[in-house]
Each structure stands twice: as C-alpha cells, then as structure tokens.
Short mmCIF file of C-alpha atoms in Angstrom, two decimals:
data_model
loop_
_atom_site.label_atom_id
_atom_site.label_comp_id
_atom_site.label_asym_id
_atom_site.label_seq_id
_atom_site.Cartn_x
_atom_site.Cartn_y
_atom_site.Cartn_z
CA MET A 18 168.90 103.70 86.00
CA THR A 19 168.92 105.11 89.50
CA ALA A 20 166.04 103.88 91.60
CA LEU A 21 163.81 106.52 93.05
CA PRO A 22 164.07 106.74 96.83
CA ALA A 23 161.20 105.35 98.80
CA ILE A 24 158.94 107.98 100.27
CA ALA A 25 158.18 107.43 103.92
CA LEU A 26 154.59 108.26 104.62
CA ARG A 27 153.95 110.22 107.77
CA PRO A 28 151.96 108.19 110.30
CA ALA A 29 149.15 110.73 110.29
CA ARG A 30 148.64 110.17 106.57
CA ARG A 31 148.52 106.42 106.95
CA LEU A 32 145.84 106.48 109.58
CA VAL A 33 142.23 106.57 108.45
CA THR A 34 139.63 107.08 111.12
CA ARG A 35 136.53 104.94 111.25
CA ALA A 36 134.40 107.95 110.56
CA ALA A 37 136.43 108.90 107.48
CA LEU A 38 136.31 105.32 106.20
CA ALA A 39 132.57 105.17 106.72
CA ALA A 40 132.07 108.47 104.93
CA SER A 41 134.24 107.32 102.03
CA LEU A 42 132.36 104.05 101.63
CA LEU A 43 129.01 105.75 101.87
CA GLY A 44 130.12 108.39 99.41
CA LEU A 45 131.07 105.68 96.94
CA ALA A 46 127.73 104.02 97.55
CA GLY A 47 126.02 107.28 96.55
CA ALA A 48 122.30 107.51 97.05
CA HIS A 49 122.07 103.79 97.68
CA ALA A 50 123.74 103.42 101.07
CA LEU A 51 125.09 100.13 102.33
CA PRO A 52 122.32 97.58 102.85
CA SER A 53 120.77 96.87 106.20
CA ALA A 54 121.88 93.76 108.05
CA HIS A 55 119.38 94.00 110.90
CA ALA A 56 115.63 93.92 111.25
CA ALA A 57 114.69 97.26 112.74
CA LEU A 58 111.82 97.67 115.20
CA SER A 59 108.57 96.83 113.46
CA ALA A 60 105.13 98.42 113.63
CA GLY A 61 103.46 97.90 117.00
CA ALA A 62 106.70 97.86 118.98
CA GLN A 63 107.28 100.28 121.83
CA ALA A 64 109.65 103.00 120.65
CA PRO A 65 112.60 103.51 123.02
CA THR A 66 112.66 107.05 124.38
CA PHE A 67 115.89 109.03 124.36
CA THR A 68 117.46 112.44 124.78
CA ALA A 69 120.31 113.59 122.55
CA GLU A 70 122.29 116.68 121.70
CA ALA A 71 120.87 118.08 118.48
CA ALA A 72 121.05 121.05 116.14
CA LEU A 73 118.34 123.11 114.46
CA ALA A 74 119.35 125.83 112.01
CA GLY A 75 122.88 125.67 113.39
CA LYS A 76 121.86 126.10 117.03
CA PRO A 77 122.43 123.33 119.58
CA PHE A 78 119.71 122.07 121.91
CA THR A 79 118.70 118.87 123.67
CA PHE A 80 116.10 116.81 121.84
CA ASP A 81 113.79 114.76 124.06
CA LEU A 82 111.63 112.20 122.26
CA ALA A 83 109.17 111.88 125.14
CA GLN A 84 108.59 115.64 125.12
CA ALA A 85 108.20 115.75 121.34
CA LEU A 86 105.57 113.00 121.47
CA LYS A 87 103.44 115.17 123.74
CA GLU A 88 102.98 117.47 120.74
CA GLY A 89 102.08 114.73 118.25
CA PRO A 90 103.65 111.91 116.23
CA VAL A 91 107.37 111.93 115.51
CA VAL A 92 109.03 111.01 112.23
CA LEU A 93 112.38 109.60 113.35
CA TYR A 94 114.77 108.84 110.54
CA PHE A 95 118.24 107.34 110.81
CA TYR A 96 120.82 108.06 108.14
CA PRO A 97 124.44 106.89 107.74
CA ALA A 98 126.53 110.08 107.61
CA ALA A 99 126.06 113.81 107.11
CA PHE A 100 127.31 115.37 103.89
CA THR A 101 127.35 112.10 101.95
CA GLN A 102 125.37 112.09 98.72
CA GLY A 103 122.37 110.00 99.74
CA CYS A 104 122.03 111.62 103.15
CA THR A 105 122.15 115.12 101.69
CA ILE A 106 119.46 114.19 99.16
CA GLU A 107 117.31 112.74 101.93
CA ALA A 108 117.75 115.81 104.14
CA HIS A 109 116.66 118.09 101.29
CA LEU A 110 113.55 115.97 100.76
CA PHE A 111 112.62 116.06 104.44
CA ALA A 112 113.24 119.81 104.55
CA GLU A 113 110.87 120.36 101.64
CA ALA A 114 108.19 118.29 103.39
CA THR A 115 108.61 119.61 106.94
CA ASP A 116 105.79 122.15 106.73
CA THR A 117 103.38 119.45 105.56
CA TYR A 118 104.39 117.21 108.46
CA LYS A 119 103.88 120.13 110.84
CA SER A 120 100.42 120.82 109.45
CA MET A 121 99.45 117.34 110.67
CA GLY A 122 101.09 117.83 114.07
CA ALA A 123 104.21 115.76 113.34
CA THR A 124 107.81 116.50 114.29
CA VAL A 125 110.76 115.39 112.13
CA ILE A 126 114.10 114.43 113.69
CA GLY A 127 117.10 112.91 111.93
CA VAL A 128 119.67 110.82 113.83
CA SER A 129 123.20 109.79 112.88
CA GLY A 130 126.52 108.98 114.52
CA ASP A 131 128.00 112.33 113.47
CA ASP A 132 129.34 114.75 116.08
CA LEU A 133 127.38 117.85 117.05
CA ASP A 134 129.71 120.31 115.30
CA THR A 135 129.17 118.48 112.02
CA LEU A 136 125.41 118.45 112.55
CA LYS A 137 125.31 122.18 113.27
CA LYS A 138 126.57 122.73 109.73
CA PHE A 139 124.43 119.97 108.22
CA SER A 140 121.29 121.38 109.87
CA VAL A 141 121.82 124.58 107.91
CA SER A 142 123.20 123.47 104.56
CA ALA A 143 121.26 120.25 103.96
CA CYS A 144 118.27 120.61 106.29
CA GLY A 145 117.73 124.28 105.50
CA GLY A 146 117.00 125.01 109.15
CA LYS A 147 113.63 123.29 108.77
CA PHE A 148 114.08 120.33 111.13
CA ALA A 149 116.54 119.08 113.74
CA VAL A 150 119.26 116.46 113.50
CA ALA A 151 120.57 114.66 116.59
CA ALA A 152 123.99 113.24 117.42
CA ASP A 153 123.94 109.62 118.55
CA SER A 154 127.36 110.05 120.14
CA ASP A 155 127.46 106.73 121.99
CA HIS A 156 125.49 104.89 119.28
CA SER A 157 122.93 103.76 121.86
CA ILE A 158 119.93 105.11 119.94
CA MET A 159 120.72 103.24 116.73
CA LYS A 160 121.37 100.10 118.77
CA ASN A 161 118.08 100.40 120.66
CA TYR A 162 116.20 100.78 117.38
CA ASP A 163 118.22 97.92 115.86
CA VAL A 164 119.47 99.99 112.94
CA ALA A 165 123.23 99.96 113.64
CA HIS A 166 125.29 98.83 110.67
CA ALA A 167 126.85 95.40 111.12
CA VAL A 168 130.16 96.32 109.48
CA LEU A 169 130.75 100.03 110.06
CA PRO A 170 130.93 100.97 113.77
CA GLY A 171 128.89 104.02 114.70
CA VAL A 172 127.03 104.11 111.39
CA ALA A 173 123.27 103.69 111.13
CA ASN A 174 121.39 102.05 108.30
CA ARG A 175 118.89 104.24 106.47
CA VAL A 176 115.66 103.50 108.34
CA SER A 177 112.64 105.73 109.03
CA PHE A 178 110.01 105.37 111.73
CA VAL A 179 106.70 107.06 112.47
CA ILE A 180 105.99 106.99 116.20
CA SER A 181 102.55 107.66 117.66
CA PRO A 182 102.02 110.09 120.55
CA GLU A 183 101.49 106.98 122.71
CA GLY A 184 105.05 105.87 121.93
CA LYS A 185 104.23 103.00 119.58
CA VAL A 186 105.88 102.45 116.20
CA LEU A 187 103.16 103.12 113.63
CA TYR A 188 105.34 102.54 110.61
CA GLN A 189 108.89 101.48 109.71
CA TYR A 190 110.64 101.72 106.37
CA ALA A 191 114.20 100.54 105.62
CA SER A 192 115.89 101.26 102.30
CA GLY A 193 119.31 102.47 101.24
CA ASP A 194 117.59 104.54 98.55
CA PRO A 195 116.67 107.90 100.13
CA SER A 196 114.00 108.81 97.58
CA ASN A 197 110.93 107.14 99.15
CA HIS A 198 111.42 107.75 102.87
CA VAL A 199 109.53 111.04 102.86
CA ARG A 200 106.68 109.78 100.70
CA ASN A 201 106.16 106.63 102.76
CA THR A 202 106.37 108.26 106.18
CA MET A 203 104.10 111.06 104.97
CA GLU A 204 101.45 108.51 104.05
CA ALA A 205 101.73 106.96 107.51
CA VAL A 206 101.43 110.34 109.23
CA ARG A 207 98.46 111.24 107.04
CA ALA A 208 96.72 107.97 107.92
CA TRP A 209 97.30 108.66 111.62
CA HIS A 210 96.06 112.23 111.27
CA GLN A 211 92.89 111.18 109.47
CA GLY A 212 92.20 108.51 112.08
CA ALA A 213 92.93 110.80 115.01
CA HIS A 214 90.58 113.46 113.66
CA ALA A 215 87.89 111.20 112.26
CA PRO A 216 84.39 111.97 113.54
CA ARG A 217 83.19 109.62 116.23
CA ASN A 218 79.83 107.90 115.81
CA ASN A 219 77.48 109.03 118.53
CA PRO A 220 74.22 107.19 119.21
CA GLU A 221 71.18 109.27 118.40
CA LYS A 222 69.20 110.47 121.35
CA GLN A 223 65.93 108.61 121.72
#
C-alpha cells in the first residue's frame, strides 16, 4: 500500500491567536464561562475611574465613567468575549432591562477585551442598541477592578458592579452563569434608588 503524502500545513493555519483561543474556550464553556480566580473589588471600595472607546448602536464614542456617574449610578459589567454564548445571553438580558435601569437613573456599560470594530457589531446584534459596550484595549480596566482572568490574557471574568454617584462600589456579583447578573444588579440599583429618594424626617415646628 502506498503511503499517503504528508500534508504540510501553512503557517497561518497553525497559528491560533490568543483571542481566537479565548473565544473557543469560552464558546465551549457555554453560558457558564471559566471560573474567576481573583477576588474582584468588594462593596465599599472606591471604583477606579476610566475612559474607554465604546460603541452604542454601532456608533463609536468615548465612555467616561466619571461623567456617567454625574447622571446617577452606573451598572458596570465585565464579560469574557463578545459573540460567545454566555455573553450574548447576558447582553440580551441587559438590553431587555435597560429601560428599567434608566427609569431609576442608572447607566449600563459592558466592558470586555474585544476590539472596537467587534463591539460596534455586538452593540447592535446582542445589545440591541440599548446600552454601550467598551473596549478595554490595554486590559487596564479589568486589572484595576481585579477581574482579569488568570489563565487567558486579555479576558475578563464575568463580574458585575453597581457604582454609586459618589464613586463607591455599592454591589459586586461574580458568576460565570450570566442569568442572574441583571436580577441582582437591578435589586441593588432599586435599593439605592429607594434610599436616595426616601423622605427625610423633619422635626416638627414647635
């Protein structure tokens, strides 16, 4: 029997980028993304401010956390990679809830290590143009919030924060399962909203 000749793979087909590897692993992980290896910032911590290139409904702009906090609390959620199963599910859930967040004065912003061109598409298809997603191009934001994945460079763990207008972390939730991030952050925003608008006790005039 004549042996089949060996097929030489082209170098370009042998090389797998870090981003492609991360996306493949996260895709295999499905809705339950790879587990967190770090303890993210906890409630009461000062939230690091940042600016980042972002996209809303396919249009690029610069997101400034400090400016957003002047309008009210910010729901900042980190996710591993756009267009993976769990992250798409999570984006749909946040999109459905965005109007409720807005009714309580809150802004939603998603952050990942994806490039801006990818996020322009993701902001339309998965986010429905309802909220913005920012590109953490140098991975400094995920590092400052201590949510960077320990194994996959440039990939964030799935962690959500609610940040008060004063810049303090009101709530933090870390879970690879995307299903409860909206519900839990919504409860935290609602608690803030009720407290911020609660009637103040005034002493009766004598």
